[in-house]
GROMACS .gro file of C-alpha atoms in nm:
model
  421
    1UNK     CA    1  15.166  -5.522   6.440
    2UNK     CA    2  14.862  -5.566   6.221
    3UNK     CA    3  14.563  -5.336   6.311
    4UNK     CA    4  14.341  -5.634   6.390
    5UNK     CA    5  14.590  -5.770   6.643
    6UNK     CA    6  14.622  -5.424   6.804
    7UNK     CA    7  14.245  -5.392   6.853
    8UNK     CA    8  14.234  -5.747   6.989
    9UNK     CA    9  14.504  -5.663   7.244
   10UNK     CA   10  14.298  -5.359   7.365
   11UNK     CA   11  14.017  -5.594   7.448
   12UNK     CA   12  14.249  -5.782   7.684
   13UNK     CA   13  14.361  -5.458   7.852
   14UNK     CA   14  14.178  -5.428   8.191
   15UNK     CA   15  14.222  -5.047   8.207
   16UNK     CA   16  14.066  -5.001   7.865
   17UNK     CA   17  13.782  -5.238   7.952
   18UNK     CA   18  13.706  -5.051   8.274
   19UNK     CA   19  13.711  -4.713   8.095
   20UNK     CA   20  13.487  -4.835   7.818
   21UNK     CA   21  13.251  -4.980   8.072
   22UNK     CA   22  13.237  -4.654   8.264
   23UNK     CA   23  13.175  -4.470   7.941
   24UNK     CA   24  12.894  -4.707   7.854
   25UNK     CA   25  12.736  -4.669   8.197
   26UNK     CA   26  12.764  -4.291   8.176
   27UNK     CA   27  12.624  -4.283   7.826
   28UNK     CA   28  12.335  -4.506   7.924
   29UNK     CA   29  12.261  -4.289   8.229
   30UNK     CA   30  12.270  -3.976   8.015
   31UNK     CA   31  12.031  -4.132   7.763
   32UNK     CA   32  11.795  -4.235   8.042
   33UNK     CA   33  11.808  -3.889   8.201
   34UNK     CA   34  11.739  -3.714   7.871
   35UNK     CA   35  11.463  -3.962   7.792
   36UNK     CA   36  11.308  -3.897   8.132
   37UNK     CA   37  11.323  -3.522   8.078
   38UNK     CA   38  11.170  -3.546   7.732
   39UNK     CA   39  10.912  -3.789   7.866
   40UNK     CA   40  10.821  -3.553   8.149
   41UNK     CA   41  10.793  -3.259   7.909
   42UNK     CA   42  10.577  -3.467   7.675
   43UNK     CA   43  10.358  -3.577   7.967
   44UNK     CA   44  10.310  -3.219   8.090
   45UNK     CA   45  10.226  -3.096   7.743
   46UNK     CA   46   9.985  -3.374   7.654
   47UNK     CA   47   9.846  -3.504   7.982
   48UNK     CA   48   9.836  -3.198   8.212
   49UNK     CA   49   9.682  -2.853   8.200
   50UNK     CA   50   9.821  -2.539   8.363
   51UNK     CA   51   9.658  -2.203   8.430
   52UNK     CA   52   9.855  -1.895   8.538
   53UNK     CA   53   9.681  -1.587   8.684
   54UNK     CA   54   9.898  -1.277   8.748
   55UNK     CA   55   9.794  -1.032   9.020
   56UNK     CA   56   9.743  -0.771   8.749
   57UNK     CA   57   9.438  -0.967   8.635
   58UNK     CA   58   9.102  -0.881   8.792
   59UNK     CA   59   9.031  -1.245   8.882
   60UNK     CA   60   9.349  -1.283   9.092
   61UNK     CA   61   9.195  -1.186   9.427
   62UNK     CA   62   8.873  -1.365   9.338
   63UNK     CA   63   9.071  -1.686   9.294
   64UNK     CA   64   9.265  -1.643   9.620
   65UNK     CA   65   8.939  -1.602   9.811
   66UNK     CA   66   8.793  -1.904   9.635
   67UNK     CA   67   9.095  -2.117   9.725
   68UNK     CA   68   9.062  -1.998  10.085
   69UNK     CA   69   8.705  -2.129  10.095
   70UNK     CA   70   8.763  -2.456   9.907
   71UNK     CA   71   9.124  -2.536   9.995
   72UNK     CA   72   9.044  -2.626  10.355
   73UNK     CA   73   9.351  -2.850  10.386
   74UNK     CA   74   9.590  -2.564  10.322
   75UNK     CA   75   9.789  -2.502  10.641
   76UNK     CA   76  10.029  -2.237  10.511
   77UNK     CA   77   9.830  -1.915  10.495
   78UNK     CA   78   9.878  -1.538  10.487
   79UNK     CA   79   9.646  -1.285  10.645
   80UNK     CA   80   9.462  -1.021  10.443
   81UNK     CA   81   9.283  -0.756  10.647
   82UNK     CA   82   8.978  -0.588  10.497
   83UNK     CA   83   8.702  -0.364  10.624
   84UNK     CA   84   8.335  -0.442  10.570
   85UNK     CA   85   8.023  -0.238  10.631
   86UNK     CA   86   7.730  -0.409  10.800
   87UNK     CA   87   7.363  -0.350  10.720
   88UNK     CA   88   7.348  -0.108  11.012
   89UNK     CA   89   7.626   0.101  10.861
   90UNK     CA   90   7.888  -0.003  11.113
   91UNK     CA   91   8.234  -0.080  10.975
   92UNK     CA   92   8.406  -0.388  11.113
   93UNK     CA   93   8.740  -0.556  11.053
   94UNK     CA   94   8.753  -0.884  10.865
   95UNK     CA   95   9.056  -1.116  10.852
   96UNK     CA   96   9.087  -1.348  10.553
   97UNK     CA   97   9.340  -1.631  10.557
   98UNK     CA   98   9.456  -1.673  10.201
   99UNK     CA   99   9.715  -1.925  10.072
  100UNK     CA  100  10.068  -1.807  10.143
  101UNK     CA  101  10.342  -1.810   9.877
  102UNK     CA  102  10.442  -2.168   9.805
  103UNK     CA  103  10.283  -2.493   9.684
  104UNK     CA  104   9.941  -2.615   9.794
  105UNK     CA  105   9.728  -2.917   9.702
  106UNK     CA  106   9.351  -2.951   9.714
  107UNK     CA  107   9.073  -3.146   9.550
  108UNK     CA  108   8.802  -3.016   9.320
  109UNK     CA  109   8.538  -3.249   9.176
  110UNK     CA  110   8.758  -3.557   9.228
  111UNK     CA  111   9.056  -3.382   9.070
  112UNK     CA  112   9.378  -3.307   9.256
  113UNK     CA  113   9.496  -2.955   9.178
  114UNK     CA  114   9.843  -2.824   9.250
  115UNK     CA  115   9.846  -2.453   9.331
  116UNK     CA  116  10.166  -2.252   9.339
  117UNK     CA  117  10.161  -1.892   9.453
  118UNK     CA  118  10.484  -1.716   9.364
  119UNK     CA  119  10.605  -1.366   9.449
  120UNK     CA  120  10.852  -1.182   9.225
  121UNK     CA  121  11.038  -0.983   9.489
  122UNK     CA  122  11.271  -0.831   9.231
  123UNK     CA  123  10.980  -0.678   9.035
  124UNK     CA  124  10.768  -0.417   9.212
  125UNK     CA  125  10.467  -0.228   9.078
  126UNK     CA  126  10.543   0.142   9.044
  127UNK     CA  127  10.177   0.223   9.110
  128UNK     CA  128  10.112   0.027   9.431
  129UNK     CA  129  10.466  -0.046   9.555
  130UNK     CA  130  10.375  -0.414   9.592
  131UNK     CA  131  10.570  -0.699   9.431
  132UNK     CA  132  10.418  -0.878   9.135
  133UNK     CA  133  10.257  -1.211   9.216
  134UNK     CA  134  10.100  -1.496   9.027
  135UNK     CA  135   9.906  -1.814   9.098
  136UNK     CA  136   9.968  -2.123   8.884
  137UNK     CA  137   9.718  -2.408   8.893
  138UNK     CA  138   9.812  -2.750   8.751
  139UNK     CA  139   9.593  -3.060   8.713
  140UNK     CA  140   9.584  -3.388   8.520
  141UNK     CA  141   9.389  -3.391   8.198
  142UNK     CA  142   9.349  -3.155   7.906
  143UNK     CA  143   8.996  -3.028   7.969
  144UNK     CA  144   9.004  -2.650   8.019
  145UNK     CA  145   8.643  -2.647   8.132
  146UNK     CA  146   8.742  -2.728   8.490
  147UNK     CA  147   8.950  -2.412   8.525
  148UNK     CA  148   8.677  -2.204   8.361
  149UNK     CA  149   8.431  -2.345   8.616
  150UNK     CA  150   8.667  -2.252   8.899
  151UNK     CA  151   8.703  -1.895   8.770
  152UNK     CA  152   8.327  -1.864   8.730
  153UNK     CA  153   8.271  -1.989   9.086
  154UNK     CA  154   8.535  -1.746   9.213
  155UNK     CA  155   8.361  -1.458   9.036
  156UNK     CA  156   8.022  -1.559   9.173
  157UNK     CA  157   8.168  -1.581   9.524
  158UNK     CA  158   8.310  -1.230   9.491
  159UNK     CA  159   7.976  -1.096   9.366
  160UNK     CA  160   7.800  -1.241   9.670
  161UNK     CA  161   8.027  -1.040   9.899
  162UNK     CA  162   7.938  -0.724   9.703
  163UNK     CA  163   7.567  -0.797   9.672
  164UNK     CA  164   7.361  -0.502   9.787
  165UNK     CA  165   7.667  -0.277   9.771
  166UNK     CA  166   7.794  -0.007   9.538
  167UNK     CA  167   8.163  -0.038   9.458
  168UNK     CA  168   8.361   0.282   9.405
  169UNK     CA  169   8.669   0.280   9.180
  170UNK     CA  170   8.944   0.538   9.146
  171UNK     CA  171   9.232   0.545   8.895
  172UNK     CA  172   9.577   0.445   9.016
  173UNK     CA  173   9.832   0.478   8.741
  174UNK     CA  174   9.682   0.311   8.436
  175UNK     CA  175   9.445   0.086   8.634
  176UNK     CA  176   9.117   0.119   8.820
  177UNK     CA  177   9.129   0.004   9.183
  178UNK     CA  178   8.849  -0.019   9.442
  179UNK     CA  179   8.822   0.294   9.656
  180UNK     CA  180   8.744   0.216  10.019
  181UNK     CA  181   8.497  -0.059  10.098
  182UNK     CA  182   8.176  -0.130   9.901
  183UNK     CA  183   7.901   0.103  10.019
  184UNK     CA  184   7.548   0.007  10.103
  185UNK     CA  185   7.319   0.091   9.811
  186UNK     CA  186   7.124   0.410   9.852
  187UNK     CA  187   6.755   0.372   9.762
  188UNK     CA  188   6.671   0.591   9.466
  189UNK     CA  189   6.355   0.703   9.645
  190UNK     CA  190   6.573   0.865   9.913
  191UNK     CA  191   6.687   1.132   9.664
  192UNK     CA  192   6.384   1.348   9.599
  193UNK     CA  193   6.409   1.543   9.273
  194UNK     CA  194   6.143   1.753   9.108
  195UNK     CA  195   5.835   1.568   8.987
  196UNK     CA  196   5.910   1.324   8.705
  197UNK     CA  197   6.283   1.405   8.676
  198UNK     CA  198   6.412   1.089   8.845
  199UNK     CA  199   6.173   0.863   8.653
  200UNK     CA  200   6.263   1.026   8.320
  201UNK     CA  201   6.638   0.979   8.370
  202UNK     CA  202   6.602   0.625   8.504
  203UNK     CA  203   6.388   0.521   8.207
  204UNK     CA  204   6.634   0.682   7.963
  205UNK     CA  205   6.937   0.501   8.101
  206UNK     CA  206   6.751   0.168   8.121
  207UNK     CA  207   6.644   0.205   7.759
  208UNK     CA  208   7.007   0.267   7.662
  209UNK     CA  209   7.137  -0.036   7.855
  210UNK     CA  210   6.876  -0.271   7.711
  211UNK     CA  211   6.912  -0.174   7.343
  212UNK     CA  212   7.275  -0.204   7.227
  213UNK     CA  213   7.164  -0.374   6.904
  214UNK     CA  214   6.965  -0.067   6.800
  215UNK     CA  215   7.286   0.139   6.807
  216UNK     CA  216   7.499  -0.126   6.633
  217UNK     CA  217   7.246  -0.180   6.352
  218UNK     CA  218   7.248   0.191   6.273
  219UNK     CA  219   7.623   0.242   6.307
  220UNK     CA  220   7.582   0.477   6.602
  221UNK     CA  221   7.846   0.471   6.880
  222UNK     CA  222   7.703   0.286   7.176
  223UNK     CA  223   7.764   0.535   7.454
  224UNK     CA  224   7.560   0.781   7.656
  225UNK     CA  225   7.652   1.107   7.823
  226UNK     CA  226   7.461   1.294   8.093
  227UNK     CA  227   7.512   1.640   8.242
  228UNK     CA  228   7.354   1.738   8.574
  229UNK     CA  229   7.385   2.108   8.650
  230UNK     CA  230   7.257   2.345   8.912
  231UNK     CA  231   7.349   2.505   9.246
  232UNK     CA  232   7.557   2.305   9.495
  233UNK     CA  233   7.372   2.095   9.750
  234UNK     CA  234   7.072   2.019   9.529
  235UNK     CA  235   7.138   1.643   9.498
  236UNK     CA  236   7.339   1.590   9.179
  237UNK     CA  237   7.602   1.353   9.322
  238UNK     CA  238   7.353   1.189   9.558
  239UNK     CA  239   7.124   1.104   9.270
  240UNK     CA  240   7.406   0.948   9.066
  241UNK     CA  241   7.503   0.732   9.365
  242UNK     CA  242   7.143   0.618   9.411
  243UNK     CA  243   7.104   0.558   9.037
  244UNK     CA  244   7.412   0.331   9.033
  245UNK     CA  245   7.262   0.129   9.318
  246UNK     CA  246   6.932   0.099   9.135
  247UNK     CA  247   7.108  -0.033   8.824
  248UNK     CA  248   7.354  -0.257   9.016
  249UNK     CA  249   7.638  -0.055   8.864
  250UNK     CA  250   7.965   0.056   9.018
  251UNK     CA  251   8.096   0.415   9.007
  252UNK     CA  252   8.432   0.519   8.863
  253UNK     CA  253   8.539   0.849   9.017
  254UNK     CA  254   8.771   1.052   8.797
  255UNK     CA  255   8.943   1.378   8.889
  256UNK     CA  256   9.040   1.567   8.575
  257UNK     CA  257   9.247   1.811   8.782
  258UNK     CA  258   9.487   1.536   8.884
  259UNK     CA  259   9.839   1.655   8.799
  260UNK     CA  260   9.917   1.314   8.652
  261UNK     CA  261   9.620   1.320   8.417
  262UNK     CA  262   9.712   1.342   8.050
  263UNK     CA  263   9.530   1.294   7.723
  264UNK     CA  264   9.664   0.942   7.673
  265UNK     CA  265   9.594   0.837   8.032
  266UNK     CA  266   9.238   0.967   8.019
  267UNK     CA  267   9.167   0.781   7.696
  268UNK     CA  268   9.315   0.462   7.842
  269UNK     CA  269   9.112   0.490   8.164
  270UNK     CA  270   8.786   0.551   7.979
  271UNK     CA  271   8.858   0.249   7.759
  272UNK     CA  272   8.945   0.013   8.047
  273UNK     CA  273   8.678   0.118   8.298
  274UNK     CA  274   8.517  -0.179   8.478
  275UNK     CA  275   8.215  -0.331   8.312
  276UNK     CA  276   7.873  -0.218   8.432
  277UNK     CA  277   8.000   0.107   8.576
  278UNK     CA  278   7.915   0.475   8.563
  279UNK     CA  279   8.209   0.709   8.499
  280UNK     CA  280   8.161   1.023   8.707
  281UNK     CA  281   8.333   1.351   8.620
  282UNK     CA  282   8.241   1.591   8.899
  283UNK     CA  283   8.273   1.970   8.876
  284UNK     CA  284   8.371   1.954   8.510
  285UNK     CA  285   8.380   2.335   8.498
  286UNK     CA  286   8.681   2.337   8.732
  287UNK     CA  287   8.885   2.145   8.475
  288UNK     CA  288   8.808   2.343   8.161
  289UNK     CA  289   8.647   2.680   8.102
  290UNK     CA  290   8.460   2.797   7.798
  291UNK     CA  291   8.733   2.907   7.556
  292UNK     CA  292   8.559   3.240   7.487
  293UNK     CA  293   8.522   3.304   7.860
  294UNK     CA  294   8.889   3.223   7.918
  295UNK     CA  295   8.995   3.475   7.653
  296UNK     CA  296   8.785   3.746   7.816
  297UNK     CA  297   8.932   3.679   8.160
  298UNK     CA  298   9.271   3.503   8.134
  299UNK     CA  299   9.319   3.512   8.513
  300UNK     CA  300   9.029   3.273   8.575
  301UNK     CA  301   9.118   2.926   8.698
  302UNK     CA  302   9.149   2.678   8.413
  303UNK     CA  303   9.275   2.361   8.578
  304UNK     CA  304   9.623   2.244   8.671
  305UNK     CA  305   9.675   1.912   8.495
  306UNK     CA  306   9.839   1.823   8.165
  307UNK     CA  307   9.504   1.723   8.019
  308UNK     CA  308   9.391   1.939   7.727
  309UNK     CA  309   9.038   2.026   7.622
  310UNK     CA  310   9.093   1.867   7.282
  311UNK     CA  311   9.216   1.551   7.456
  312UNK     CA  312   8.899   1.538   7.667
  313UNK     CA  313   8.677   1.596   7.363
  314UNK     CA  314   8.849   1.320   7.166
  315UNK     CA  315   8.827   1.080   7.461
  316UNK     CA  316   8.453   1.143   7.487
  317UNK     CA  317   8.366   1.130   7.119
  318UNK     CA  318   8.677   1.066   6.910
  319UNK     CA  319   8.779   0.790   6.672
  320UNK     CA  320   8.947   0.589   6.949
  321UNK     CA  321   8.690   0.660   7.222
  322UNK     CA  322   8.542   0.365   7.407
  323UNK     CA  323   8.193   0.227   7.354
  324UNK     CA  324   7.939   0.062   7.587
  325UNK     CA  325   8.009   0.347   7.827
  326UNK     CA  326   7.797   0.573   8.048
  327UNK     CA  327   7.940   0.907   8.159
  328UNK     CA  328   7.788   1.150   8.407
  329UNK     CA  329   7.922   1.504   8.442
  330UNK     CA  330   7.823   1.753   8.709
  331UNK     CA  331   7.872   2.128   8.727
  332UNK     CA  332   7.751   2.421   8.931
  333UNK     CA  333   7.816   2.664   8.646
  334UNK     CA  334   7.696   2.537   8.310
  335UNK     CA  335   7.763   2.877   8.151
  336UNK     CA  336   8.136   2.820   8.203
  337UNK     CA  337   8.142   2.502   7.994
  338UNK     CA  338   8.263   2.505   7.636
  339UNK     CA  339   7.985   2.447   7.384
  340UNK     CA  340   8.187   2.169   7.218
  341UNK     CA  341   8.200   1.977   7.548
  342UNK     CA  342   7.824   1.958   7.596
  343UNK     CA  343   7.707   1.914   7.239
  344UNK     CA  344   7.497   1.604   7.147
  345UNK     CA  345   7.716   1.298   7.112
  346UNK     CA  346   7.920   1.399   7.414
  347UNK     CA  347   7.630   1.500   7.636
  348UNK     CA  348   7.302   1.345   7.524
  349UNK     CA  349   7.089   1.442   7.823
  350UNK     CA  350   7.110   1.769   8.017
  351UNK     CA  351   6.909   1.800   8.336
  352UNK     CA  352   6.894   2.090   8.578
  353UNK     CA  353   6.888   1.990   8.944
  354UNK     CA  354   6.790   2.320   9.100
  355UNK     CA  355   6.660   2.461   9.424
  356UNK     CA  356   6.384   2.268   9.597
  357UNK     CA  357   6.038   2.299   9.443
  358UNK     CA  358   5.709   2.272   9.629
  359UNK     CA  359   5.689   1.908   9.522
  360UNK     CA  360   6.031   1.835   9.674
  361UNK     CA  361   5.954   2.021   9.997
  362UNK     CA  362   5.636   1.823  10.055
  363UNK     CA  363   5.786   1.490   9.948
  364UNK     CA  364   6.096   1.525  10.166
  365UNK     CA  365   5.888   1.617  10.472
  366UNK     CA  366   5.656   1.319  10.433
  367UNK     CA  367   5.952   1.089  10.373
  368UNK     CA  368   6.128   1.197  10.694
  369UNK     CA  369   5.808   1.223  10.897
  370UNK     CA  370   5.551   0.974  10.759
  371UNK     CA  371   5.327   1.039  11.057
  372UNK     CA  372   5.286   1.401  10.943
  373UNK     CA  373   5.105   1.297  10.627
  374UNK     CA  374   5.036   1.516  10.326
  375UNK     CA  375   4.896   1.793  10.542
  376UNK     CA  376   5.226   1.818  10.728
  377UNK     CA  377   5.413   1.839  10.398
  378UNK     CA  378   5.190   2.118  10.268
  379UNK     CA  379   5.228   2.308  10.596
  380UNK     CA  380   5.607   2.275  10.581
  381UNK     CA  381   5.612   2.399  10.221
  382UNK     CA  382   5.396   2.701  10.306
  383UNK     CA  383   5.619   2.797  10.600
  384UNK     CA  384   5.934   2.775  10.384
  385UNK     CA  385   5.781   2.987  10.107
  386UNK     CA  386   5.691   3.260  10.357
  387UNK     CA  387   6.062   3.347  10.381
  388UNK     CA  388   6.082   3.396  10.003
  389UNK     CA  389   6.432   3.250   9.989
  390UNK     CA  390   6.562   2.960   9.775
  391UNK     CA  391   6.652   2.645   9.962
  392UNK     CA  392   6.852   2.336   9.863
  393UNK     CA  393   6.787   1.971   9.938
  394UNK     CA  394   7.101   1.965  10.154
  395UNK     CA  395   6.965   2.249  10.371
  396UNK     CA  396   6.632   2.071  10.415
  397UNK     CA  397   6.801   1.745  10.508
  398UNK     CA  398   7.023   1.929  10.756
  399UNK     CA  399   6.714   2.073  10.928
  400UNK     CA  400   6.546   1.733  10.945
  401UNK     CA  401   6.858   1.571  11.091
  402UNK     CA  402   6.846   1.820  11.377
  403UNK     CA  403   6.488   1.711  11.451
  404UNK     CA  404   6.495   1.343  11.358
  405UNK     CA  405   6.180   1.236  11.544
  406UNK     CA  406   6.026   1.575  11.598
  407UNK     CA  407   5.829   1.708  11.300
  408UNK     CA  408   5.689   1.992  11.511
  409UNK     CA  409   6.044   2.099  11.590
  410UNK     CA  410   6.124   2.114  11.218
  411UNK     CA  411   5.812   2.320  11.151
  412UNK     CA  412   5.883   2.571  11.428
  413UNK     CA  413   6.252   2.617  11.337
  414UNK     CA  414   6.228   2.688  10.964
  415UNK     CA  415   6.471   2.979  10.999
  416UNK     CA  416   6.751   2.728  11.072
  417UNK     CA  417   6.747   2.646  10.699
  418UNK     CA  418   6.937   2.966  10.623
  419UNK     CA  419   7.121   3.014  10.950
  420UNK     CA  420   7.437   2.842  10.822
  421UNK     CA  421   7.455   3.057  10.508
   0.00000   0.00000   0.00000
């Protein structure tokens, strides 16, 4: 049979016709499905914008709180319990209803935004033990400005909740996390140092903050180090807390004796410290002794961590050390510190916060008992000096707290200053 007649006979075969038809329908459906998929991909890439924020990013919780405030039509929520401190100092419980994992829709400036909060239950953070999360926001259009506006509003909303507060941070793994709840700012006038000391340090740190260009133009590393030394209880840590409140800065507390502290971790933490923060290294002498002193008395305590003195020195003033950074160190025994640790460039300002002077005695009395006036302050100072014993600011405050509204009681019980010693 000729080939042409054979092909013609296949056209008359009903089974072949049905199979070819099914094939054609299937092929057409496949083409339509693929076209739809490509069309959807093209539409998402060219007509939609997507923003993903992982919970490892600082703005993650800001965004969740912002969605809680603006996404009023969200009915699927999760509870987040926090603790806040009122102006009176009382701590109260606060329940925030944040969007639960899943898909949510809300409007922002006449735009419909799809929000998906997803939880990766198979991936858990080794530092916090919590699963990794992310929020994905999707909207029509290609203008990224809308998402930037949302993030800026979320940041501003978070700052309002921390306004008038000092936030404390502590290292957890390789990250800085808030420690406790934001504390009410302590007025810098409430920490009475010797005459002119507080003003001198405040002016120095303000001058540093306001003049980064001066450092950059001269090729000088833009960082500042301070060392406060003196007997315990004289107000070193209290002054740093008050200074942070005055500057609207947070405080990053770092324990160099942490067993998990290493040279690399310290360098990383100093580099990634939150912006506008003071890094506080308390009791620096407990971490590292003067090398000459350690050789003379090998049994003296020299710290327990894996951090080395050379690692600390390089982190403070090495090639890879961070800039735009303010570090405060405190010690009760400056003679135990290695000379290399407190040289200029690592410690630019050294200030002794010692036993209370006559100026401090008078100023603290008049601050606690304004009705006593200057005469009351002078009388208190004279009575203290009669005992010929040094006294710390903590001892004075302890006496005043025992006689809160009774200046005469404080004057007649001066001996209580040393009773606890």
